[in-house]
Amino acid sequence: MLAKQDKAMAEELRAMLRMTITPTVIHGGVKENIIPSECETVFDCRILPGQNTKETMEYIKNLLGDVGLEKLDFEIIQANDPSESPANTPLYELIVNVLKEFEPNCSAVPFLLTGGTDSRFFRRMGSVCYGFEPMRSDLPYGEILKMAHGIDERISIENLVFGTSILYKVVEKFMT
C-alpha cells in the first residue's frame, strides 16, 4: 500500500527493516564474445543494529554456496558494525523539549539512518550521538531523498534559520 502511495518512503523503510546487500562495482571481461576467467564484485552491505560483520559474511557465503565457495575469494574492504545511542538520555530529553518550544505539536522520533555518519567513531569512545536535523516539511519526502548528496542538494532559507535556531538553543541549554 505504502509503495503505491510513496515509493521513495517505502524504499527507505525497507532499508531500515532489513539488511541490504547491493552490488556497487563489477569488473569482469574485456570483450563481449569472450568468457572472462574471473569476475570481481564489490558489495555495499548496510547491516542493522544487532547484526555484525561476521554474521553478514556468513550470510553472503550461504547465499553464494551453490556457486561453490572453493571458487570464491572474499575480502572485506571496509567494515563498520552498526552503532546506536539510547533515547532515554538527558540530551535526548533536551532535544525534545527545545523542539517543542519552537513547534509545540512536534516530537522527536528515534529512527534508523540508512547511511553512514562519523557518529560511530564517537560512540566507540563512549559518547552519545544523535543525528538531529530539525526541518519543516516544505517538500515531499521523495524529493528530499532525490536531492541528498546530489548537485541540487539544498534546504530552504526558512529551514536553515529554523534548524539553526533549534540547534543553537539545544547547545546553549546543554552547555549551561
Coordinates of C-alpha atoms in Angstrom, one line a residue:
M1 CA 0.0 0.0 0.0
L2 CA 2.7 2.5 1.0
A3 CA 4.8 1.5 -2.1
K4 CA 2.0 2.7 -4.3
Q5 CA 1.5 6.0 -2.4
D6 CA 5.1 7.0 -1.7
K7 CA 7.7 4.8 -3.5
A8 CA 10.7 6.8 -2.0
M9 CA 9.4 6.4 1.5
A10 CA 8.7 2.7 1.0
E11 CA 12.2 2.1 -0.3
E12 CA 13.7 4.0 2.7
L13 CA 11.6 2.0 5.2
R14 CA 12.6 -1.3 3.5
A15 CA 16.2 -0.5 4.1
M16 CA 15.5 0.3 7.7
L17 CA 13.8 -3.0 8.4
R18 CA 16.3 -5.5 6.8
M19 CA 19.9 -5.8 5.9
T20 CA 20.7 -4.6 2.3
I21 CA 23.4 -6.1 0.1
T22 CA 23.9 -4.1 -3.1
P23 CA 26.5 -4.9 -5.8
T24 CA 28.0 -1.5 -6.5
V25 CA 31.1 -2.3 -8.6
I26 CA 31.5 -5.2 -11.0
H27 CA 34.7 -5.9 -13.0
G28 CA 34.7 -8.8 -15.5
G29 CA 35.6 -9.4 -19.1
V30 CA 37.0 -7.0 -21.6
K31 CA 35.2 -8.2 -24.8
E32 CA 31.6 -9.2 -25.3
N33 CA 32.4 -12.6 -27.1
I34 CA 35.0 -13.9 -24.6
I35 CA 34.0 -15.5 -21.3
P36 CA 36.1 -13.8 -18.6
S37 CA 38.4 -16.0 -16.5
E38 CA 37.4 -14.1 -13.4
C39 CA 34.9 -11.5 -12.2
E40 CA 35.1 -9.2 -9.2
T41 CA 32.1 -7.7 -7.4
V42 CA 32.1 -5.2 -4.6
F43 CA 29.0 -5.3 -2.4
D44 CA 27.8 -2.4 -0.2
C45 CA 26.2 -4.0 2.9
R46 CA 24.1 -2.0 5.2
I47 CA 23.6 -4.0 8.4
L48 CA 21.1 -3.4 11.2
P49 CA 21.8 -2.8 14.8
G50 CA 22.2 -6.2 16.5
Q51 CA 23.9 -7.6 13.4
N52 CA 27.7 -7.7 12.8
T53 CA 30.2 -8.1 10.0
K54 CA 31.0 -11.7 10.8
E55 CA 27.3 -12.7 10.5
T56 CA 26.9 -10.7 7.3
M57 CA 29.9 -12.5 5.7
E58 CA 28.4 -15.9 6.7
Y59 CA 25.0 -14.9 5.2
I60 CA 26.7 -13.9 1.9
K61 CA 28.7 -17.1 1.8
N62 CA 25.4 -19.0 2.4
L63 CA 23.7 -17.2 -0.4
L64 CA 26.6 -17.9 -2.8
G65 CA 27.1 -21.5 -1.6
D66 CA 25.6 -23.1 -4.8
V67 CA 28.4 -21.4 -6.8
G68 CA 31.0 -23.3 -4.9
L69 CA 32.8 -21.4 -2.2
E70 CA 36.1 -23.0 -3.2
K71 CA 35.9 -20.9 -6.4
L72 CA 35.4 -17.7 -4.5
D73 CA 37.7 -15.4 -2.6
F74 CA 36.3 -12.9 -0.1
E75 CA 37.9 -9.7 1.1
I76 CA 36.4 -7.1 3.5
I77 CA 37.5 -3.7 2.2
Q78 CA 35.9 -1.7 5.0
A79 CA 33.6 -2.8 7.8
N80 CA 31.8 -0.8 10.4
D81 CA 29.3 -2.6 12.7
P82 CA 26.2 -0.6 13.4
S83 CA 26.1 1.8 16.3
E84 CA 23.2 3.3 18.2
S85 CA 22.5 5.7 21.1
P86 CA 19.8 5.3 23.7
A87 CA 16.7 7.6 23.6
N88 CA 16.5 7.9 27.3
T89 CA 19.2 10.4 28.0
P90 CA 19.2 14.0 29.3
L91 CA 20.4 15.2 25.8
Y92 CA 17.6 13.4 24.0
E93 CA 15.1 14.9 26.5
L94 CA 16.5 18.3 26.0
I95 CA 16.3 18.0 22.2
V96 CA 12.6 17.1 22.5
N97 CA 11.9 20.0 24.9
V98 CA 13.6 22.6 22.7
L99 CA 11.8 21.2 19.6
K100 CA 8.5 21.7 21.5
E101 CA 9.4 25.3 22.3
F102 CA 9.6 26.0 18.5
E103 CA 6.9 23.6 17.4
P104 CA 4.5 22.7 20.3
N105 CA 2.8 19.9 18.3
C106 CA 6.0 18.2 17.2
S107 CA 8.0 15.4 18.7
A108 CA 11.4 13.8 18.0
V109 CA 11.2 10.2 16.9
P110 CA 14.2 7.8 17.0
F111 CA 14.8 6.1 13.7
L112 CA 17.5 4.2 11.8
L113 CA 19.6 6.2 9.4
T114 CA 20.4 4.0 6.4
G115 CA 23.6 5.9 5.5
G116 CA 26.7 6.3 7.5
T117 CA 28.0 9.1 9.7
D118 CA 31.0 9.8 11.8
S119 CA 29.0 9.3 15.0
R120 CA 30.2 5.7 15.1
F121 CA 33.7 6.9 16.0
F122 CA 32.4 9.0 18.9
R123 CA 30.1 6.1 20.1
R124 CA 33.1 3.8 20.2
M125 CA 34.7 6.2 22.6
G126 CA 31.6 6.2 24.8
S127 CA 29.8 9.3 23.6
V128 CA 26.1 9.6 22.9
C129 CA 25.4 10.9 19.4
Y130 CA 22.2 11.8 17.6
G131 CA 21.7 12.8 14.0
F132 CA 19.3 15.7 14.6
E133 CA 18.3 17.9 11.7
P134 CA 15.2 19.9 12.5
M135 CA 13.3 21.0 9.4
R136 CA 9.8 21.7 8.5
S137 CA 8.3 19.6 5.7
D138 CA 8.3 22.1 2.8
L139 CA 8.9 19.4 0.1
P140 CA 7.7 15.8 -0.3
Y141 CA 10.0 13.3 1.3
G142 CA 10.8 11.6 -2.1
E143 CA 12.0 14.9 -3.4
I144 CA 14.3 15.5 -0.4
L145 CA 15.7 12.0 -0.8
K146 CA 16.4 12.6 -4.5
M147 CA 18.4 15.8 -3.7
A148 CA 20.5 14.3 -0.9
H149 CA 24.2 14.3 -1.9
G150 CA 23.3 15.5 -5.4
I151 CA 24.2 18.5 -7.4
D152 CA 21.0 20.2 -6.4
E153 CA 21.1 19.3 -2.7
R154 CA 19.6 22.2 -0.7
I155 CA 17.2 23.3 2.0
S156 CA 15.1 26.4 2.1
I157 CA 16.3 29.6 3.8
E158 CA 13.4 29.2 6.2
N159 CA 14.5 25.7 7.2
L160 CA 18.1 26.9 7.6
V161 CA 17.0 29.6 10.0
F162 CA 14.6 27.2 11.8
G163 CA 17.1 24.4 12.2
T164 CA 20.0 26.6 13.2
S165 CA 17.9 28.3 15.8
I166 CA 16.9 25.0 17.4
L167 CA 20.4 23.5 17.2
Y168 CA 21.8 26.7 18.8
K169 CA 19.3 26.6 21.6
V170 CA 20.0 22.8 22.3
V171 CA 23.7 23.5 22.5
E172 CA 23.2 26.6 24.6
K173 CA 21.0 24.8 27.1
F174 CA 23.1 21.6 27.2
M175 CA 26.3 23.5 28.0
T176 CA 24.8 25.6 30.8

